[in-house]
CSV table of C-alpha atoms in Angstrom, one decimal:
chain,number,residue,atom,x,y,z
A,48,MET,CA,0.0,0.0,0.0
A,49,SER,CA,1.4,3.4,-1.0
A,50,ASN,CA,1.9,5.8,1.9
A,51,GLN,CA,1.5,8.9,-0.3
A,52,LEU,CA,-1.7,10.9,-0.7
A,53,GLU,CA,-2.8,11.4,-4.3
A,54,LEU,CA,-5.3,13.8,-5.9
A,55,ARG,CA,-7.9,11.0,-6.2
A,56,HIS,CA,-7.9,10.7,-2.4
A,57,PHE,CA,-9.0,14.3,-2.0
A,58,THR,CA,-11.6,13.9,-4.8
A,59,TYR,CA,-13.0,10.9,-3.1
A,60,PHE,CA,-12.9,12.5,0.4
A,61,LEU,CA,-14.8,15.6,-0.9
A,62,ALA,CA,-17.5,13.5,-2.5
A,63,VAL,CA,-18.2,11.7,0.8
A,64,ALA,CA,-17.9,15.0,2.8
A,65,GLU,CA,-20.5,16.6,0.6
A,66,GLU,CA,-22.9,13.6,0.4
A,67,LEU,CA,-22.3,12.2,3.9
A,68,HIS,CA,-23.3,8.9,2.4
A,69,PHE,CA,-20.8,6.4,1.0
A,70,ARG,CA,-23.2,4.8,-1.5
A,71,LYS,CA,-24.3,8.1,-3.0
A,72,ALA,CA,-20.7,9.4,-3.1
A,73,ALA,CA,-19.6,6.1,-4.9
A,74,GLU,CA,-22.4,6.5,-7.5
A,75,LYS,CA,-21.4,10.1,-8.0
A,76,LEU,CA,-17.8,9.0,-8.6
A,77,PHE,CA,-18.7,6.0,-10.7
A,78,ILE,CA,-16.8,3.6,-8.4
A,79,SER,CA,-17.8,0.8,-6.1
A,80,GLN,CA,-18.8,1.5,-2.5
A,81,PRO,CA,-16.3,-0.9,-1.0
A,82,GLY,CA,-13.6,0.6,-3.2
A,83,LEU,CA,-14.5,4.1,-2.0
A,84,SER,CA,-14.5,2.9,1.6
A,85,ARG,CA,-11.0,1.4,1.2
A,86,GLN,CA,-9.7,4.7,-0.3
A,87,ILE,CA,-11.0,6.8,2.6
A,88,LYS,CA,-9.7,4.3,5.1
A,89,GLN,CA,-6.3,4.4,3.4
A,90,MET,CA,-6.4,8.2,3.5
A,91,GLU,CA,-7.1,8.2,7.2
A,92,GLU,CA,-4.3,5.8,7.8
A,93,ILE,CA,-1.8,7.9,5.9
A,94,LEU,CA,-2.9,11.1,7.7
A,95,GLU,CA,-3.2,9.2,11.1
A,96,THR,CA,-6.4,11.1,11.6
A,97,GLN,CA,-10.1,10.0,11.6
A,98,LEU,CA,-12.1,12.1,9.0
A,99,PHE,CA,-15.5,10.6,9.4
A,100,GLU,CA,-17.7,9.2,12.2
A,101,ARG,CA,-19.6,6.2,10.9
A,102,ASP,CA,-22.4,4.2,12.3
A,103,LYS,CA,-25.3,2.2,10.8
A,104,LYS,CA,-27.6,5.3,10.6
A,105,LYS,CA,-25.4,8.1,9.4
A,106,VAL,CA,-22.0,9.4,8.4
A,107,SER,CA,-20.7,12.7,9.8
A,108,LEU,CA,-17.4,14.7,9.6
A,109,THR,CA,-15.0,14.9,12.5
A,110,PRO,CA,-13.5,18.3,13.4
A,111,ALA,CA,-10.5,17.2,11.3
A,112,GLY,CA,-12.8,16.3,8.5
A,113,HIS,CA,-14.6,19.7,8.6
A,114,PHE,CA,-11.2,21.5,8.4
A,115,LEU,CA,-10.0,19.3,5.5
A,116,LYS,CA,-13.3,19.8,3.6
A,117,LYS,CA,-12.9,23.5,3.6
A,118,GLU,CA,-9.2,23.3,2.5
A,119,VAL,CA,-9.8,20.7,-0.2
A,120,SER,CA,-12.8,22.6,-1.6
A,121,TYR,CA,-10.5,25.6,-2.1
A,122,VAL,CA,-7.7,23.6,-3.7
A,123,LEU,CA,-10.0,21.7,-6.1
A,124,ASN,CA,-11.9,24.8,-7.1
A,125,HIS,CA,-8.6,26.5,-7.8
A,126,LEU,CA,-7.4,23.5,-9.9
A,127,THR,CA,-10.7,23.5,-11.8
A,128,ASN,CA,-10.4,27.2,-12.5
A,129,VAL,CA,-6.8,26.7,-13.8
A,130,GLU,CA,-7.9,23.9,-16.1
A,131,ARG,CA,-10.8,26.0,-17.4
A,132,GLN,CA,-8.5,29.1,-18.0
A,133,LEU,CA,-5.9,27.0,-19.8
A,134,LYS,CA,-8.6,25.4,-22.0
A,135,LEU,CA,-10.0,28.8,-22.9
A,136,LEU,CA,-6.5,30.2,-23.6
A,137,GLY,CA,-5.8,27.2,-25.8
A,138,GLU,CA,-8.9,28.0,-27.8
A,139,GLY,CA,-7.8,31.5,-28.3
A,140,ASN,CA,-10.1,33.1,-25.7
A,141,ARG,CA,-9.0,35.3,-22.9
A,142,GLY,CA,-10.6,33.6,-20.1
A,143,GLU,CA,-13.8,33.5,-17.9
A,144,LEU,CA,-15.3,35.7,-15.2
A,145,ARG,CA,-17.6,33.9,-12.7
A,146,ILE,CA,-20.1,36.3,-11.2
A,147,GLY,CA,-22.3,36.0,-8.1
A,148,PHE,CA,-25.2,38.4,-7.6
A,149,LEU,CA,-28.3,39.3,-5.7
A,150,GLY,CA,-31.5,39.6,-7.7
A,151,SER,CA,-31.6,43.4,-7.4
A,152,ALA,CA,-28.2,43.6,-9.1
A,153,MET,CA,-29.7,42.0,-12.2
A,154,GLN,CA,-32.0,45.1,-12.8
A,155,GLU,CA,-29.2,47.3,-14.1
A,156,VAL,CA,-25.7,46.8,-12.8
A,157,VAL,CA,-24.9,43.2,-13.9
A,158,PRO,CA,-26.5,43.5,-17.4
A,159,ASN,CA,-24.6,46.8,-18.0
A,160,LEU,CA,-21.3,45.0,-17.0
A,161,LEU,CA,-22.1,42.0,-19.3
A,162,LEU,CA,-22.7,44.3,-22.2
A,163,LYS,CA,-19.4,46.2,-21.6
A,164,ILE,CA,-17.4,42.9,-21.3
A,165,ARG,CA,-19.0,41.6,-24.5
A,166,ASP,CA,-18.2,44.8,-26.4
A,167,THR,CA,-14.7,45.4,-25.0
A,168,TYR,CA,-13.4,41.8,-24.4
A,169,PRO,CA,-15.4,39.5,-26.7
A,170,GLY,CA,-13.0,36.7,-25.8
A,171,VAL,CA,-14.1,36.7,-22.2
A,172,LYS,CA,-16.8,34.3,-21.2
A,173,THR,CA,-19.1,35.0,-18.2
A,174,SER,CA,-21.1,32.8,-16.0
A,175,LEU,CA,-23.7,33.9,-13.5
A,176,GLU,CA,-25.0,32.5,-10.2
A,177,GLU,CA,-27.7,34.1,-8.0
A,178,LEU,CA,-26.7,33.6,-4.3
A,179,SER,CA,-27.2,35.1,-0.9
A,180,ASN,CA,-24.7,37.6,0.5
A,181,THR,CA,-23.1,34.9,2.8
A,182,ALA,CA,-22.9,32.3,0.0
A,183,GLN,CA,-21.2,34.8,-2.3
A,184,VAL,CA,-18.6,35.7,0.3
A,185,GLU,CA,-17.8,32.0,0.8
A,186,ALA,CA,-17.6,31.4,-2.9
A,187,VAL,CA,-15.3,34.2,-3.6
A,188,LEU,CA,-13.1,33.1,-0.7
A,189,ASN,CA,-12.8,29.6,-1.9
A,190,ASP,CA,-12.2,30.7,-5.6
A,191,SER,CA,-15.5,29.3,-7.0
A,192,LEU,CA,-16.5,32.9,-7.9
A,193,ASP,CA,-14.4,35.8,-9.1
A,194,ILE,CA,-16.6,38.6,-8.0
A,195,GLY,CA,-19.9,39.0,-6.2
A,196,PHE,CA,-22.5,41.8,-5.9
A,197,VAL,CA,-23.7,42.1,-2.3
A,198,ARG,CA,-25.4,44.2,0.2
A,199,LEU,CA,-23.1,44.0,3.2
A,200,ALA,CA,-21.6,46.4,5.7
A,201,ARG,CA,-18.2,44.5,5.9
A,202,VAL,CA,-16.4,41.5,4.5
A,203,PRO,CA,-13.4,39.5,5.6
A,204,ASN,CA,-10.1,41.4,5.3
A,205,THR,CA,-8.9,39.0,2.5
A,206,LEU,CA,-11.6,40.5,0.3
A,207,GLU,CA,-11.9,43.9,-1.4
A,208,MET,CA,-15.3,45.7,-1.4
A,209,LYS,CA,-16.3,48.7,-3.4
A,210,GLN,CA,-19.7,50.4,-3.4
A,211,ILE,CA,-20.9,50.8,-6.9
A,212,TYR,CA,-24.6,51.7,-6.7
A,213,LYS,CA,-26.8,53.5,-4.3
A,214,ASP,CA,-30.6,53.4,-4.6
A,215,THR,CA,-33.6,54.7,-2.7
A,216,PHE,CA,-36.1,52.3,-1.0
A,217,SER,CA,-39.7,52.0,-2.1
A,218,LEU,CA,-42.8,50.9,-0.3
A,219,VAL,CA,-44.6,48.1,-2.1
A,220,LEU,CA,-48.4,48.0,-1.6
A,221,PRO,CA,-51.3,46.0,-3.2
A,222,GLU,CA,-52.6,47.8,-6.3
A,223,ARG,CA,-55.9,48.7,-4.5
A,224,TYR,CA,-54.4,49.6,-1.1
A,225,PRO,CA,-56.5,52.6,0.1
A,226,ILE,CA,-53.8,55.2,0.0
A,227,LEU,CA,-52.6,57.3,-3.0
A,228,THR,CA,-49.0,58.5,-3.5
A,229,ARG,CA,-50.1,62.1,-2.9
A,230,GLU,CA,-51.7,61.0,0.4
A,231,PHE,CA,-48.4,59.5,1.7
A,232,GLU,CA,-47.1,61.3,4.7
A,233,GLY,CA,-44.6,58.9,6.2
A,234,MET,CA,-44.0,55.3,7.2
A,235,HIS,CA,-45.9,55.9,10.5
A,236,GLN,CA,-49.1,55.5,8.4
A,237,PHE,CA,-48.3,51.7,8.1
A,238,ALA,CA,-47.6,50.8,11.7
A,239,ASP,CA,-50.5,48.4,11.8
A,240,ASP,CA,-49.7,46.6,8.6
A,241,ASP,CA,-48.0,43.2,8.3
A,242,PHE,CA,-44.6,43.4,6.6
A,243,ILE,CA,-42.9,41.0,4.2
A,244,LEU,CA,-39.1,41.1,4.3
A,245,PHE,CA,-36.2,39.5,2.6
A,246,SER,CA,-34.8,36.9,5.0
A,247,GLN,CA,-32.3,38.1,7.6
A,248,ASP,CA,-30.0,35.2,6.7
A,249,TYR,CA,-30.2,36.2,3.0
A,250,SER,CA,-29.3,39.9,3.5
A,251,PRO,CA,-28.6,41.0,7.1
A,252,LEU,CA,-27.8,44.6,6.1
A,253,TYR,CA,-31.1,44.9,4.2
A,254,TYR,CA,-33.1,43.4,7.1
A,255,ASP,CA,-31.5,45.8,9.6
A,256,THR,CA,-32.0,48.8,7.4
A,257,ILE,CA,-35.7,48.0,6.9
A,258,MET,CA,-36.1,47.7,10.7
A,259,SER,CA,-34.4,51.1,11.2
A,260,ILE,CA,-36.7,52.7,8.7
A,261,CYS,CA,-39.7,51.5,10.7
A,262,GLN,CA,-38.1,52.4,14.0
A,263,ASP,CA,-37.4,55.9,12.8
A,264,ALA,CA,-41.1,56.1,12.1
A,265,GLY,CA,-41.9,55.1,15.7
A,266,PHE,CA,-42.9,51.5,15.4
A,267,LYS,CA,-41.5,48.0,15.2
A,268,PRO,CA,-42.8,46.2,12.1
A,269,LYS,CA,-45.0,43.1,12.4
A,270,ILE,CA,-43.3,40.5,10.1
A,271,SER,CA,-45.7,38.1,8.5
A,272,HIS,CA,-43.5,36.5,5.9
A,273,LYS,CA,-39.9,36.3,4.7
A,274,SER,CA,-38.5,35.3,1.4
A,275,VAL,CA,-35.2,35.4,-0.6
A,276,HIS,CA,-36.9,36.3,-4.0
A,277,ALA,CA,-38.4,39.6,-5.0
A,278,HIS,CA,-41.0,37.9,-7.1
A,279,THR,CA,-42.3,35.9,-4.1
A,280,ILE,CA,-42.4,39.1,-2.0
A,281,PHE,CA,-44.4,41.0,-4.7
A,282,LYS,CA,-46.8,38.0,-5.1
A,283,LEU,CA,-47.5,38.0,-1.4
A,284,VAL,CA,-48.1,41.8,-1.5
A,285,GLU,CA,-50.3,41.3,-4.5
A,286,ASN,CA,-52.5,38.9,-2.6
A,287,HIS,CA,-52.9,41.3,0.4
A,288,LEU,CA,-50.7,39.2,2.7
A,289,GLY,CA,-48.6,42.2,3.8
A,290,ILE,CA,-46.6,45.1,2.5
A,291,ALA,CA,-42.9,45.4,1.8
A,292,ILE,CA,-40.0,47.8,1.4
A,293,VAL,CA,-37.5,47.1,-1.3
A,294,PRO,CA,-34.7,48.8,-3.3
A,295,THR,CA,-36.5,51.0,-5.8
A,296,ALA,CA,-34.7,49.3,-8.8
A,297,LEU,CA,-36.6,46.1,-8.1
A,298,GLN,CA,-39.9,47.7,-9.3
A,299,ASN,CA,-38.6,47.2,-12.9
A,300,GLY,CA,-39.3,44.0,-14.7
A,301,PHE,CA,-42.2,42.7,-12.6
A,302,GLN,CA,-45.7,43.0,-14.0
A,303,MET,CA,-47.8,42.5,-10.9
A,304,ARG,CA,-50.8,44.1,-9.3
A,305,VAL,CA,-48.8,46.1,-6.9
A,306,LYS,CA,-47.9,49.8,-6.6
A,307,PHE,CA,-44.8,51.6,-5.4
A,308,ILE,CA,-44.2,54.7,-3.3
A,309,GLU,CA,-40.6,55.8,-3.4
A,310,LEU,CA,-39.3,56.8,0.1
A,311,LYS,CA,-37.2,59.8,-1.0
A,312,ASN,CA,-37.2,61.6,2.3
A,313,ILE,CA,-35.5,59.1,4.5
A,314,PRO,CA,-31.7,58.8,5.1
A,315,GLN,CA,-31.5,55.1,4.5
A,316,ARG,CA,-30.3,54.0,1.1
A,317,ALA,CA,-29.9,50.5,-0.6
A,318,GLU,CA,-26.2,50.2,-1.2
A,319,LEU,CA,-24.9,47.6,-3.6
A,320,SER,CA,-21.2,46.7,-3.5
A,321,VAL,CA,-18.9,44.5,-5.6
A,322,ILE,CA,-16.5,42.1,-3.8
A,323,TRP,CA,-13.4,40.2,-5.0
A,324,LYS,CA,-10.4,38.5,-3.5
A,325,LYS,CA,-7.3,40.6,-2.9
A,326,GLU,CA,-5.0,37.9,-4.2
A,327,GLN,CA,-7.2,36.9,-7.1
A,328,LYS,CA,-5.2,35.2,-9.9
A,329,ASN,CA,-7.9,35.2,-12.6
A,330,PRO,CA,-6.2,37.2,-15.5
A,331,VAL,CA,-9.4,38.7,-16.8
A,332,LEU,CA,-10.6,40.1,-13.4
A,333,LYS,CA,-8.6,43.4,-13.5
A,334,ASN,CA,-9.9,44.4,-16.9
A,335,CYS,CA,-13.5,43.6,-16.0
A,336,LEU,CA,-13.2,45.4,-12.7
A,337,ASP,CA,-11.9,48.5,-14.6
A,338,LEU,CA,-15.0,48.4,-16.8
A,339,LEU,CA,-17.3,48.1,-13.8
A,340,LEU,CA,-15.7,50.7,-11.5
A,341,ASP,CA,-15.2,53.3,-14.3
A,342,GLY,CA,-18.8,53.0,-15.4
A,343,LYS,CA,-21.6,55.3,-14.5
A,344,TYR,CA,-24.4,53.4,-12.7
């Protein structure tokens, strides 16, 4: 038996760590379950460390396993990115930019960036993934995304963050809600309504900002529903299940029976930022960031 770890060991380990099920991991890897078990056992013997707790009902990671999963994810993502970049370079392309985003960024910021990249660097391919703030930070840190568009107050010090767009907030009401825009005096008029918010886990900064808007108006909102999708929030408002406050840009692109009142006279603003890794090695990132940060949004 070899006493050297090989790349296959880490690939097998990550499959089991993600599935927490040896049979499912073996099917994913197209190998036999006994063979996979032997590879993991060999890996643990070489490392002299137990990576998984096993019993008849479940498989779970040990503390060492949790640590290794995070490190292996980073390494394999980086290797996959290198392989992808080399392939694109070999085909005569310049590379690929992997972009994470919140739904509101797709209203204007991301489409504008994609058009600029297409026109300026036609050899650059782009891929998009809609993720929560937290998931984007994690993905940029482990090199599975190059940049992310987030609403956060701060990020880990290994990341850069630059504000690129500031928007007002708008109140979202059912189309036949008994108040007209000209009758709007302030948020205090809605103290008795149920509110529908983006989930706090999805966007803590947004959640806290909405709470502060209501607190400034003298009340704590009654939260009836939470969601991570604007379409769901608007649908709930449309069906008179509550009202909402969203970044004003989100009113574009949705044809629903709701109306918007822009909250121009409050200090709070919806701030969108771009994040990227300080030590990012993707060769196309700098050019694309220059296009983004020099733009007028």
